[in-house]
Coordinates of C-alpha atoms and ligand atoms in Angstrom, one line a residue:
M1 CA 0.1 0.1 -0.1
T2 CA 0.9 3.5 0.0
D3 CA 3.6 4.9 2.2
D4 CA 0.7 7.1 4.0
E5 CA -0.2 4.0 6.1
K6 CA 3.2 4.1 7.4
K7 CA 3.1 6.9 9.2
P8 CA -0.1 7.3 11.5
H9 CA 0.4 10.7 11.8
R10 CA -0.5 11.4 8.0
P11 CA -3.5 9.0 7.4
S12 CA -4.9 8.5 4.0
G13 CA -8.7 9.9 5.3
P14 CA -11.5 8.3 4.0
L15 CA -12.4 11.6 2.7
R16 CA -9.1 12.0 0.7
V17 CA -9.7 8.6 -0.9
T18 CA -13.1 9.2 -1.9
A19 CA -11.9 11.9 -3.9
G20 CA -9.4 10.2 -5.2
A21 CA -11.8 7.5 -6.9
L22 CA -13.6 10.7 -7.7
A23 CA -10.7 12.2 -9.2
G24 CA -10.4 8.8 -11.2
A25 CA -13.6 8.7 -12.1
V26 CA -13.8 12.3 -13.2
A27 CA -10.8 11.9 -15.4
G28 CA -12.2 8.6 -17.1
F29 CA -15.4 10.5 -17.8
A30 CA -13.0 13.6 -19.3
S31 CA -11.4 10.6 -21.1
L32 CA -14.5 9.3 -23.1
A33 CA -16.1 12.4 -23.4
L34 CA -13.7 13.8 -25.4
A35 CA -12.8 10.1 -27.5
E36 CA -17.1 10.7 -28.1
L37 CA -15.9 14.5 -29.4
V38 CA -12.7 13.4 -31.5
S39 CA -14.7 10.4 -32.2
A40 CA -17.5 12.6 -34.5
A41 CA -14.8 14.4 -36.5
V42 CA -13.3 11.0 -37.3
R43 CA -15.6 8.8 -37.3
P44 CA -18.3 6.8 -34.8
Q45 CA -17.0 3.6 -35.2
A46 CA -13.4 4.9 -34.0
G47 CA -14.6 5.7 -30.4
P48 CA -12.6 3.6 -27.7
V49 CA -15.8 1.5 -25.9
V50 CA -17.3 0.8 -29.9
A51 CA -13.5 -0.3 -30.6
V52 CA -13.0 -2.3 -28.0
G53 CA -16.3 -3.8 -27.5
G54 CA -15.6 -4.9 -31.1
A55 CA -12.0 -6.4 -31.1
A56 CA -13.6 -8.0 -28.2
I57 CA -16.4 -9.6 -30.3
D58 CA -13.9 -10.7 -32.9
R59 CA -11.8 -12.3 -30.3
T60 CA -14.3 -14.2 -28.5
P61 CA -14.3 -18.1 -29.3
A62 CA -17.3 -19.1 -30.8
T63 CA -18.7 -21.1 -28.0
V64 CA -18.8 -17.9 -25.8
K65 CA -20.2 -15.8 -28.3
D66 CA -22.9 -18.2 -28.8
W67 CA -23.4 -18.1 -25.1
A68 CA -23.4 -14.7 -25.1
V69 CA -26.4 -14.5 -28.2
R70 CA -28.7 -17.4 -26.6
N71 CA -28.1 -15.6 -23.3
F72 CA -29.1 -11.9 -24.2
G73 CA -29.8 -12.5 -27.5
T74 CA -30.1 -9.0 -29.3
D75 CA -28.9 -7.4 -26.2
D76 CA -25.5 -9.1 -26.1
K77 CA -24.1 -6.0 -27.0
L78 CA -25.6 -3.7 -25.1
V79 CA -24.4 -6.1 -21.9
L80 CA -21.1 -6.0 -23.6
Q81 CA -20.3 -1.9 -23.5
L82 CA -22.2 -1.7 -20.0
G83 CA -19.5 -4.4 -19.0
I84 CA -16.6 -2.7 -20.9
L85 CA -17.8 0.4 -18.9
A86 CA -18.1 -1.0 -15.7
V87 CA -14.7 -2.1 -15.9
L88 CA -13.7 1.4 -16.8
A89 CA -14.8 2.4 -14.0
L90 CA -13.4 0.2 -11.7
F91 CA -9.8 0.8 -13.5
A92 CA -10.8 4.6 -13.2
F93 CA -11.2 4.4 -9.7
A94 CA -8.1 2.5 -8.7
L95 CA -6.1 5.0 -10.7
G96 CA -7.8 8.0 -8.8
I97 CA -6.8 6.5 -5.5
A98 CA -2.9 5.9 -6.8
A99 CA -2.0 9.0 -7.9
L100 CA -3.0 10.1 -4.5
R101 CA 0.5 8.8 -3.4
F102 CA 2.2 8.3 -7.6
R103 CA 0.5 10.9 -9.7
K104 CA 2.5 10.3 -12.6
A105 CA 1.4 6.8 -12.3
G106 CA -2.0 7.3 -12.2
A107 CA -1.4 9.8 -15.5
A108 CA 0.3 7.3 -17.1
G109 CA -2.2 4.6 -16.5
V110 CA -5.1 6.5 -18.1
L111 CA -2.7 6.9 -21.2
L112 CA -2.0 3.2 -21.1
F113 CA -6.3 2.5 -21.8
G114 CA -6.1 5.6 -24.4
V115 CA -3.3 2.9 -26.3
V116 CA -5.5 -0.4 -25.8
G117 CA -8.4 2.3 -27.5
A118 CA -6.0 3.2 -29.9
L119 CA -4.6 -0.5 -31.1
A120 CA -8.3 -1.3 -30.7
A121 CA -9.6 0.9 -33.2
T122 CA -6.8 1.2 -35.8
G123 CA -6.8 -3.3 -35.7
R124 CA -10.8 -3.2 -36.5
P125 CA -11.3 -5.0 -39.8
D126 CA -12.5 -1.6 -41.4
S127 CA -10.1 0.6 -39.8
R128 CA -9.1 3.8 -41.9
G129 CA -6.0 3.8 -40.6
L130 CA -4.5 5.8 -38.0
S131 CA -6.2 8.5 -37.8
D132 CA -9.0 5.9 -36.4
A133 CA -6.0 6.1 -33.0
L134 CA -6.8 9.8 -32.3
P135 CA -10.5 9.6 -30.2
S136 CA -8.5 7.3 -27.6
L137 CA -5.1 9.0 -27.8
V138 CA -6.6 12.3 -27.3
G139 CA -9.3 11.5 -24.9
A140 CA -7.0 9.7 -22.9
G141 CA -4.3 12.6 -22.9
A142 CA -6.9 14.9 -21.9
G143 CA -8.7 12.7 -18.6
A144 CA -4.8 12.4 -18.0
A145 CA -4.3 15.7 -17.8
V146 CA -7.1 15.8 -15.4
L147 CA -6.2 13.3 -13.2
L148 CA -2.8 14.9 -12.2
V149 CA -4.3 18.5 -11.8
L150 CA -7.1 16.7 -9.9
A151 CA -4.2 14.7 -7.8
G152 CA -2.7 17.8 -7.2
R153 CA -5.6 19.7 -5.9
L154 CA -5.6 16.5 -3.1
A155 CA -1.7 16.3 -2.3
R156 CA -0.9 17.4 0.9
R157 CA 0.0 21.0 1.5
E158 CA 2.6 21.2 4.4
P159 CA 0.9 24.5 6.8
G160 CA 2.9 27.7 5.6
S161 CA 4.5 25.9 2.3
A162 CA 4.5 28.8 0.2
E163 CA 1.4 28.7 -2.0
D164 CA 1.4 29.8 -5.5
P165 CA -1.9 31.1 -6.1
A166 CA -1.5 30.1 -10.4
N167 CA -1.7 26.4 -8.9
G168 CA -5.4 27.0 -8.1
G169 CA -7.2 26.5 -11.2
G170 CA -4.9 23.9 -13.5
F171 CA -1.7 23.3 -15.2
A172 CA 0.9 24.9 -13.7
P173 CA 4.1 25.4 -14.7
D174 CA 6.4 22.1 -13.7
S175 CA 8.2 22.5 -10.5
A176 CA 11.9 22.1 -10.1
E177 CA 11.7 19.5 -7.6
D178 CA 9.2 17.0 -7.6
P179 CA 10.0 15.2 -3.9
A180 CA 6.6 12.9 -4.4
N181 CA 8.0 11.6 -7.3
G182 CA 10.8 10.4 -5.6
E183 CA 9.2 8.0 -3.6
G184 CA 7.2 6.8 -6.1
F185 CA 6.4 5.6 -9.3
A186 CA 8.6 8.3 -11.3
P187 CA 12.2 8.8 -11.3
D188 CA 13.2 11.7 -8.9
S189 CA 12.5 14.8 -11.5
A190 CA 15.7 16.9 -10.5
E191 CA 17.4 14.6 -12.5
D192 CA 14.7 13.6 -14.9
P193 CA 14.9 16.1 -18.0
A194 CA 11.1 15.2 -19.3
D195 CA 9.9 16.9 -16.7
G196 CA 11.2 19.8 -17.0
G197 CA 9.3 20.6 -20.4
G198 CA 6.4 17.7 -19.9
F199 CA 3.2 18.1 -20.2
A200 CA 2.8 16.9 -16.4
P201 CA 1.9 19.9 -14.3
C202 CA 3.5 19.3 -11.0
S203 CA 2.3 22.2 -8.8
A204 CA 4.6 23.6 -6.0
E205 CA 1.9 22.0 -3.6
D206 CA 4.3 19.3 -4.7
L207 CA 6.4 19.6 -2.5
A208 CA 4.8 19.7 0.5
D209 CA 3.4 16.5 -0.3
G210 CA 5.7 12.6 0.5
E211 CA 9.1 13.8 1.9
G212 CA 8.4 17.2 1.9
A213 CA 6.2 16.6 5.2
G214 CA 8.2 15.5 7.5
P215 CA 7.2 14.0 11.0
G216 CA 5.4 16.5 12.7
S217 CA 3.6 18.4 9.9
G218 CA -0.5 17.6 10.2
G219 CA -0.9 18.5 6.3
D220 CA -4.1 18.7 4.7
W221 CA -5.7 18.8 0.9
D222 CA -6.9 21.7 -1.4
R223 CA -10.7 20.6 -0.5
R224 CA -12.2 23.5 -2.0
G225 CA -9.7 23.8 -5.3
F226 CA -10.6 20.4 -5.7
V227 CA -14.0 20.2 -5.6
I228 CA -13.8 23.6 -8.4
A229 CA -11.7 21.7 -10.2
A230 CA -13.2 18.4 -10.8
T231 CA -16.7 20.3 -10.8
A232 CA -14.8 22.1 -13.9
A233 CA -13.9 19.1 -15.5
A234 CA -17.1 17.2 -15.2
V235 CA -19.2 19.6 -16.9
A236 CA -16.5 20.4 -19.2
S237 CA -16.7 17.0 -20.1
A238 CA -20.2 16.8 -19.9
G239 CA -20.1 19.5 -23.0
A240 CA -17.8 17.9 -24.9
G241 CA -19.4 14.8 -24.6
A242 CA -22.9 15.8 -25.1
L243 CA -21.1 17.8 -28.2
G244 CA -20.0 14.6 -29.4
R245 CA -22.6 12.4 -29.2
S246 CA -24.8 14.9 -30.6
L247 CA -22.4 15.4 -34.2
N248 CA -22.1 11.6 -34.4
G249 CA -25.8 11.3 -34.1
A250 CA -25.7 13.7 -37.4
S251 CA -23.4 11.5 -38.7
G252 CA -26.0 9.6 -39.8
R253 CA -28.2 12.0 -41.2
D254 CA -27.5 11.7 -44.7
A255 CA -28.1 8.1 -44.8
V256 CA -31.5 8.1 -43.3
A257 CA -32.1 10.9 -45.5
S258 CA -31.5 8.0 -47.9
R259 CA -33.3 6.1 -46.4
D260 CA -36.4 7.9 -45.8
R261 CA -36.7 9.8 -50.0
L262 CA -36.2 5.7 -50.9
V263 CA -39.3 4.3 -53.0
L264 CA -38.8 0.6 -53.9
P265 CA -39.9 0.2 -57.3
A266 CA -42.4 -2.2 -57.8
P267 CA -40.7 -5.6 -58.2
G268 CA -41.1 -7.1 -61.9
S269 CA -42.0 -10.7 -60.3
P270 CA -44.3 -10.0 -57.3
A271 CA -44.2 -12.6 -55.0
D272 CA -47.7 -14.2 -54.6
A273 CA -50.2 -13.5 -51.5
V274 CA -49.5 -15.5 -48.8
P275 CA -51.9 -18.7 -49.0
R276 CA -54.7 -18.7 -46.8
G277 CA -54.1 -21.1 -44.1
A278 CA -50.4 -20.7 -44.3
G279 CA -50.8 -18.7 -40.7
L280 CA -52.8 -21.0 -38.6
R281 CA -54.3 -18.6 -35.8
I282 CA -53.7 -20.3 -33.2
P283 CA -52.5 -18.1 -29.9
G284 CA -49.0 -18.4 -29.2
V285 CA -47.9 -19.7 -32.5
S286 CA -45.4 -17.2 -34.5
P287 CA -46.7 -15.3 -37.2
F288 CA -45.8 -16.6 -40.4
I289 CA -45.0 -13.1 -42.0
T290 CA -42.3 -11.8 -39.1
P291 CA -42.6 -8.4 -38.4
S292 CA -39.0 -6.3 -39.4
G293 CA -39.4 -4.4 -35.9
A294 CA -39.4 -8.3 -34.4
F295 CA -36.9 -9.6 -36.6
Y296 CA -33.8 -11.7 -34.6
R297 CA -31.1 -9.7 -35.1
V298 CA -27.5 -11.5 -35.1
D299 CA -24.4 -9.2 -36.1
T300 CA -21.0 -8.6 -34.6
A301 CA -21.4 -4.3 -35.0
L302 CA -21.9 -2.8 -32.0
V303 CA -23.2 0.2 -34.2
A304 CA -25.0 -0.7 -36.8
P305 CA -23.5 1.2 -39.8
K306 CA -25.7 4.0 -41.1
V307 CA -24.8 3.6 -45.4
D308 CA -26.0 6.7 -47.5
A309 CA -27.7 4.6 -50.2
T310 CA -26.7 7.7 -52.8
T311 CA -23.0 7.2 -52.7
W312 CA -23.1 3.2 -52.1
R313 CA -21.6 1.0 -54.2
L314 CA -21.4 -2.5 -54.9
R315 CA -18.0 -4.2 -56.9
V316 CA -18.0 -7.5 -58.1
H317 CA -14.6 -9.2 -59.0
G318 CA -12.5 -12.0 -58.7
K319 CA -11.6 -15.5 -60.1
G320 CA -13.1 -15.9 -63.7
V321 CA -14.6 -12.5 -63.3
S322 CA -14.4 -11.9 -67.0
R323 CA -16.8 -8.7 -66.7
P324 CA -16.1 -7.0 -63.5
V325 CA -18.7 -4.3 -62.5
V326 CA -19.2 -1.7 -59.8
L327 CA -22.7 -1.0 -59.4
S328 CA -25.1 2.1 -57.9
F329 CA -27.9 1.4 -55.8
G330 CA -29.9 3.5 -58.4
D331 CA -28.7 1.0 -61.1
L332 CA -29.4 -2.2 -58.7
L333 CA -33.1 -0.3 -58.2
R334 CA -33.0 -0.7 -62.3
R335 CA -32.5 -4.5 -62.8
D336 CA -35.7 -6.4 -62.7
L337 CA -36.2 -7.0 -59.4
V338 CA -38.2 -9.8 -57.5
E339 CA -40.4 -10.5 -54.3
R340 CA -40.1 -13.6 -52.7
D341 CA -40.9 -14.7 -49.0
I342 CA -37.8 -16.4 -47.4
T343 CA -37.2 -17.6 -43.7
L344 CA -33.5 -16.8 -42.3
T345 CA -31.8 -18.6 -39.6
C346 CA -29.1 -18.4 -37.5
V347 CA -26.6 -21.1 -37.2
S348 CA -26.3 -19.6 -33.3
N349 CA -30.1 -21.1 -32.9
E350 CA -30.3 -24.0 -30.5
V351 CA -32.9 -26.2 -30.8
G352 CA -36.2 -24.3 -30.3
G353 CA -34.4 -21.2 -30.1
P354 CA -35.7 -18.0 -31.4
Y355 CA -33.1 -17.0 -34.2
V356 CA -35.0 -17.6 -37.0
G357 CA -38.0 -15.4 -39.2
T358 CA -39.7 -15.0 -42.1
A359 CA -39.8 -11.8 -44.3
R360 CA -40.9 -10.8 -48.0
W361 CA -37.9 -9.7 -49.4
T362 CA -37.6 -7.9 -52.7
G363 CA -34.6 -7.6 -54.1
A364 CA -32.6 -8.5 -57.5
R365 CA -31.6 -11.8 -58.6
L366 CA -27.7 -12.9 -57.4
A367 CA -26.8 -14.9 -59.9
D368 CA -28.1 -13.2 -63.3
L369 CA -25.2 -10.4 -61.6
L370 CA -23.2 -12.9 -61.7
A371 CA -23.7 -14.4 -65.0
E372 CA -23.4 -10.8 -66.3
C373 CA -20.2 -10.7 -64.7
G374 CA -19.4 -14.0 -67.1
V375 CA -19.1 -16.0 -63.7
R376 CA -19.9 -19.6 -64.0
P377 CA -21.2 -22.1 -61.2
P378 CA -18.1 -24.9 -60.5
S379 CA -20.2 -27.2 -62.4
H380 CA -20.3 -25.1 -65.9
G381 CA -16.4 -25.2 -65.1
G382 CA -16.1 -22.1 -63.5
P383 CA -12.5 -21.2 -61.7
A384 CA -14.5 -20.2 -58.4
D385 CA -16.5 -22.1 -55.5
Q386 CA -16.7 -19.4 -52.7
L387 CA -18.3 -15.9 -52.8
V388 CA -17.5 -13.9 -50.3
A389 CA -19.5 -11.2 -49.7
R390 CA -17.9 -7.7 -47.9
S391 CA -19.8 -5.5 -45.8
V392 CA -18.7 -1.9 -44.9
D393 CA -18.0 -2.7 -41.4
G394 CA -15.5 -5.3 -42.8
M395 CA -17.8 -8.8 -41.8
T396 CA -17.0 -11.5 -44.5
I397 CA -19.3 -13.9 -45.6
G398 CA -18.5 -16.8 -47.9
S399 CA -21.4 -18.6 -49.8
P400 CA -20.9 -21.5 -51.8
V401 CA -21.2 -20.2 -56.0
E402 CA -22.9 -23.7 -57.0
D403 CA -25.6 -22.8 -54.3
V404 CA -26.4 -19.3 -55.3
M405 CA -26.4 -19.7 -59.2
D406 CA -28.5 -22.8 -59.0
G407 CA -31.7 -21.2 -59.5
R408 CA -32.5 -20.7 -56.1
D409 CA -34.0 -17.3 -55.1
A410 CA -30.5 -15.8 -54.0
L411 CA -31.0 -12.0 -53.9
L412 CA -29.6 -8.7 -53.3
A413 CA -32.4 -7.8 -51.0
V414 CA -33.1 -4.0 -50.9
G415 CA -36.8 -4.2 -49.4
M416 CA -37.7 -6.1 -46.4
N417 CA -42.0 -6.5 -45.8
G418 CA -42.7 -3.9 -48.3
E419 CA -40.0 -1.6 -46.9
P420 CA -36.4 -0.7 -48.0
L421 CA -34.6 -2.5 -45.3
P422 CA -33.8 -1.3 -42.1
F423 CA -30.1 -0.2 -41.2
D424 CA -30.4 -3.1 -38.6
H425 CA -31.1 -5.7 -41.0
G426 CA -28.4 -4.3 -43.6
F427 CA -29.6 -0.8 -45.5
P428 CA -29.0 -0.2 -48.2
V429 CA -28.3 -3.7 -49.9
R430 CA -27.9 -7.5 -47.7
M431 CA -27.5 -11.1 -49.1
V432 CA -30.5 -13.5 -48.6
V433 CA -30.0 -17.3 -50.0
P434 CA -32.9 -19.6 -49.8
G435 CA -31.2 -23.0 -47.5
L436 CA -28.2 -21.3 -46.2
Y437 CA -27.6 -20.0 -42.5
G438 CA -27.0 -16.7 -42.1
F439 CA -23.3 -16.2 -41.3
V440 CA -22.6 -18.1 -45.0
S441 CA -25.0 -16.1 -47.1
A442 CA -26.9 -13.2 -45.1
C443 CA -24.0 -10.6 -45.6
K444 CA -25.7 -7.2 -44.0
W445 CA -24.2 -3.7 -45.6
I446 CA -23.0 -5.7 -48.5
T447 CA -20.2 -3.3 -50.3
D448 CA -18.0 -5.8 -52.4
I449 CA -18.3 -9.5 -53.8
E450 CA -15.5 -11.6 -54.6
L451 CA -15.5 -14.5 -56.4
T452 CA -12.6 -17.1 -54.7
T453 CA -12.3 -20.6 -53.7
F454 CA -12.6 -22.4 -50.5
D455 CA -8.7 -23.5 -50.2
A456 CA -8.0 -19.8 -51.3
Y457 CA -9.9 -17.7 -48.6
D458 CA -11.5 -18.5 -45.2
P459 CA -14.1 -15.4 -43.8
Y460 CA -15.0 -14.3 -40.6
W461 CA -17.0 -16.6 -38.9
V462 CA -14.5 -19.7 -40.5
R463 CA -11.9 -18.2 -39.0
H464 CA -13.9 -18.1 -35.7
G465 CA -14.1 -21.6 -35.4
W466 CA -17.3 -22.2 -37.5
A467 CA -17.5 -24.1 -41.0
R468 CA -17.2 -23.4 -44.3
R469 CA -20.1 -24.3 -45.5
A470 CA -23.6 -25.1 -43.7
P471 CA -26.8 -25.6 -45.4
V472 CA -30.1 -25.2 -42.7
R473 CA -31.0 -28.1 -41.0
T474 CA -34.3 -29.6 -40.5
Q475 CA -36.3 -28.0 -37.6
S476 CA -39.1 -27.7 -35.8
R477 CA -40.4 -26.0 -32.9
I478 CA -43.1 -26.1 -30.4
D479 CA -44.7 -22.5 -29.9
T480 CA -47.8 -23.6 -27.9
P481 CA -47.7 -24.5 -25.1
K482 CA -45.1 -22.6 -23.5
P483 CA -42.8 -24.8 -21.7
F484 CA -43.9 -25.4 -17.7
A485 CA -47.3 -24.4 -19.0
R486 CA -50.1 -25.0 -16.4
P487 CA -52.8 -26.0 -19.4
A488 CA -56.6 -27.5 -17.8
A489 CA -56.8 -31.1 -19.0
G490 CA -58.8 -31.9 -21.7
P491 CA -58.2 -30.4 -25.4
V492 CA -55.0 -28.7 -25.7
M493 CA -53.7 -27.3 -29.2
V494 CA -50.4 -27.6 -29.9
A495 CA -48.6 -26.0 -32.6
G496 CA -45.4 -24.3 -33.6
V497 CA -43.2 -24.1 -36.9
A498 CA -40.8 -26.1 -38.6
W499 CA -38.5 -25.0 -41.7
A500 CA -35.9 -26.8 -43.8
Q501 CA -35.6 -23.7 -46.0
H502 CA -35.3 -25.0 -49.9
R503 CA -36.4 -28.2 -49.6
G504 CA -39.8 -27.9 -47.9
I505 CA -41.4 -29.5 -44.8
D506 CA -43.6 -32.4 -46.1
K507 CA -44.5 -33.8 -42.7
V508 CA -44.4 -32.9 -39.0
E509 CA -45.0 -35.3 -35.6
V510 CA -45.7 -35.0 -32.3
R511 CA -45.0 -37.4 -29.2
V512 CA -46.4 -37.4 -26.3
D513 CA -43.8 -38.4 -23.5
D514 CA -42.8 -42.2 -25.2
G515 CA -46.2 -42.9 -26.6
P516 CA -46.1 -43.0 -30.8
W517 CA -45.2 -40.4 -33.3
Q518 CA -48.8 -39.1 -34.1
E519 CA -49.1 -36.3 -37.5
A520 CA -49.4 -33.0 -36.8
R521 CA -51.3 -30.8 -39.5
L522 CA -49.8 -29.1 -41.7
A523 CA -50.9 -25.2 -42.3
A524 CA -50.8 -24.6 -46.0
E525 CA -47.3 -24.2 -47.6
D526 CA -46.2 -20.5 -48.8
S527 CA -42.9 -21.9 -50.6
R528 CA -40.5 -24.5 -49.7
D529 CA -38.2 -21.4 -48.7
T530 CA -40.5 -21.1 -46.5
W531 CA -40.9 -22.7 -42.5
R532 CA -44.5 -23.7 -42.1
Q533 CA -46.5 -23.6 -39.8
W534 CA -48.5 -27.0 -38.2
S535 CA -50.7 -28.3 -35.3
F536 CA -51.7 -31.0 -33.2
P537 CA -54.9 -31.4 -31.5
W538 CA -54.1 -33.0 -27.7
R539 CA -56.0 -34.8 -25.3
A540 CA -54.7 -33.8 -22.4
T541 CA -54.8 -35.9 -19.7
K542 CA -54.0 -34.7 -16.4
G543 CA -50.3 -35.3 -14.0
G544 CA -46.5 -33.9 -16.0
H545 CA -46.1 -34.8 -20.1
T546 CA -43.4 -34.2 -22.2
L547 CA -44.2 -33.0 -26.4
T548 CA -41.9 -33.6 -28.2
V549 CA -41.7 -32.5 -32.4
R550 CA -40.1 -33.6 -34.9
A551 CA -40.2 -33.2 -38.9
T552 CA -39.3 -34.9 -42.4
D553 CA -38.1 -32.3 -44.9
R554 CA -38.7 -33.2 -48.9
S555 CA -35.6 -35.2 -49.3
G556 CA -37.3 -37.5 -47.1
R557 CA -35.0 -36.8 -44.4
V558 CA -36.6 -37.2 -41.1
Q559 CA -35.1 -34.4 -38.7
T560 CA -32.4 -36.0 -36.4
E561 CA -32.7 -37.3 -32.5
R562 CA -29.1 -36.5 -32.0
R563 CA -28.1 -33.5 -30.2
T564 CA -25.3 -31.2 -31.6
R565 CA -23.8 -28.2 -30.5
T566 CA -24.9 -24.9 -32.4
V567 CA -21.1 -24.3 -33.1
P568 CA -19.6 -25.4 -35.9
D569 CA -22.7 -25.9 -38.3
G570 CA -25.9 -25.9 -36.5
A571 CA -27.7 -27.3 -33.9
S572 CA -29.8 -30.6 -34.1
G573 CA -31.8 -32.5 -31.9
W574 CA -35.7 -32.3 -31.2
H575 CA -37.1 -29.8 -29.2
S576 CA -39.4 -30.8 -25.9
V577 CA -41.5 -29.1 -24.1
V578 CA -42.7 -29.9 -20.5
V579 CA -46.2 -29.2 -19.3
T580 CA -48.2 -30.1 -16.1
V581 CA -51.9 -30.5 -17.8
E582 CA -54.4 -29.7 -14.3
Ligands
MTE1 N1 -22.2 -7.6 -42.1 C1 -22.8 -8.1 -41.2 N2 -23.5 -9.1 -41.7 C2 -24.3 -10.8 -41.4 C3 -23.7 -10.4 -40.3 C4 -22.8 -9.9 -39.5 O1 -22.5 -9.6 -38.2 N3 -22.0 -8.6 -40.3 N4 -24.0 -11.7 -39.0 C5 -24.9 -12.9 -40.0 C6 -25.7 -13.7 -39.4 S1 -24.4 -15.0 -38.3 C7 -27.2 -13.7 -39.7 S2 -27.7 -15.0 -39.0 C8 -27.7 -12.5 -40.5 C9 -28.7 -12.4 -39.8 O2 -29.5 -11.2 -40.2 P1 -30.6 -10.6 -39.7 O3 -29.6 -9.6 -38.4 O4 -30.7 -9.5 -40.5 O5 -31.7 -11.1 -38.8 O6 -26.9 -12.1 -40.9 C10 -25.5 -12.2 -41.4 N5 -25.2 -11.3 -42.1
MO2 MO1 -26.3 -16.0 -37.7

């Protein structure tokens, strides 16, 4: 601990320690606030919390990320950011208390956090280079300065020591000697040339602290000065932070305006109306079309990119692309647009989980565009077997060229449920490929398509432990009754959804306890690319029961009982629900 404890006549009172922690908190707040302001000049994604969060997400093993998605769902990002802030707050308190004794070490600690933030920001896949380091570095510099000043106010005064009034409010000229540092972290400043011209403001009060305050000196600290300086720093930081926030908010304005102005052209090939009876009106069963606002969201972006459609470009290039192109959003809208109902599933969806939804997508057919660029699928002698889509935030997603060109409705989607894509779901353009999990097909905020091979390139999720190829597994889910429901004995409607995109669902069966499998009623099919609802009227008898469901797809494959984890290519197994009939 500090030398203070060895000097019983000069105990670090709880008030001074609290003030030290507060000084650290104010310095941390100043760092983040200034970083926010500078990030508005650089770009919002270069802010330290976003950058560190992003870097943490990238370094999180698939199993942990999967756990986070499972437990926090779409709130996983909020939880991560709150976690980062909580950790930062703890370090800020600690550095503030440390700065009571080791002022420069405390400030250096703040700078170290700036370096961490800067490294995280410049190391992001979408980094624009060294400028991304600025928010963290400038913020940490300001935080370190604030900590030095505040710790100066907390330094003990020796009664009768010459107090320089200039030191009252901030950056004081360096003292020729800084005995306090002699016992602390930094080398004695008398021999420290860096100290002469450095930015560490060392006040005359330092002379009073440490060795200067010999036995018998009942030193105290500058409470009034501390309160004034801390309040001033906090208020200035709040102002800088608020300004940064509003500037950052405004930076997406062009993107928001481009989305607001957008009127999607009517698709040349509209989707048929959802067949009557495809959506069972059974309470508790997911609606057939998932409203965009309720559609699951899974991505690595802490802040959803806001892309301006008017400046958006899509480049198609790579192996076997004899006619590379760069398309504007207008170019894309002028193509023949199709509208299709397609169910999208996340590979992180556990058996019975919520990461599956169906939307009516509008978009251009990807296969046609690829063919115009001279791309041939491997089965027609094309040299590229992997299509790598890249998003504006650096995400890379690899799909089999064969699949996207085999005639299925692989789309460059611009619309979701009749509206331009929401920002969270990829505005202005994303891919959607029926039959493939999202992580190998559904690149949001897409800006580049490169034709390559599976041998030559591993995209993001593959580098994180997931499979190279991942067709959707045949799955079914009981939506009602809910787990641990207590229905009354008698007729109980068991119902839910089943999916096997691009193959189609042909049969769903329900089993009560260890009884025989009984066929459920299938709702009308929209298309083989969408999920299918089912229902099973059950005569429920009193007591505890386990309901289990399994589906059979159109290729005749029965959903396997074998339980697997989501990593690397999707969970398998049967969904069961335990209920108590009363
Ligand atoms: N740019 C980008 N696109 C992405 C992802 C991502 O992290 N970044 N996640 C993918 C995954 S894992 C899935 S399941 C789908 C989810 O799409 P949604 O959020 O619109 O439901 O987007 C895919 N596209
Ligand atoms: Mo996913």
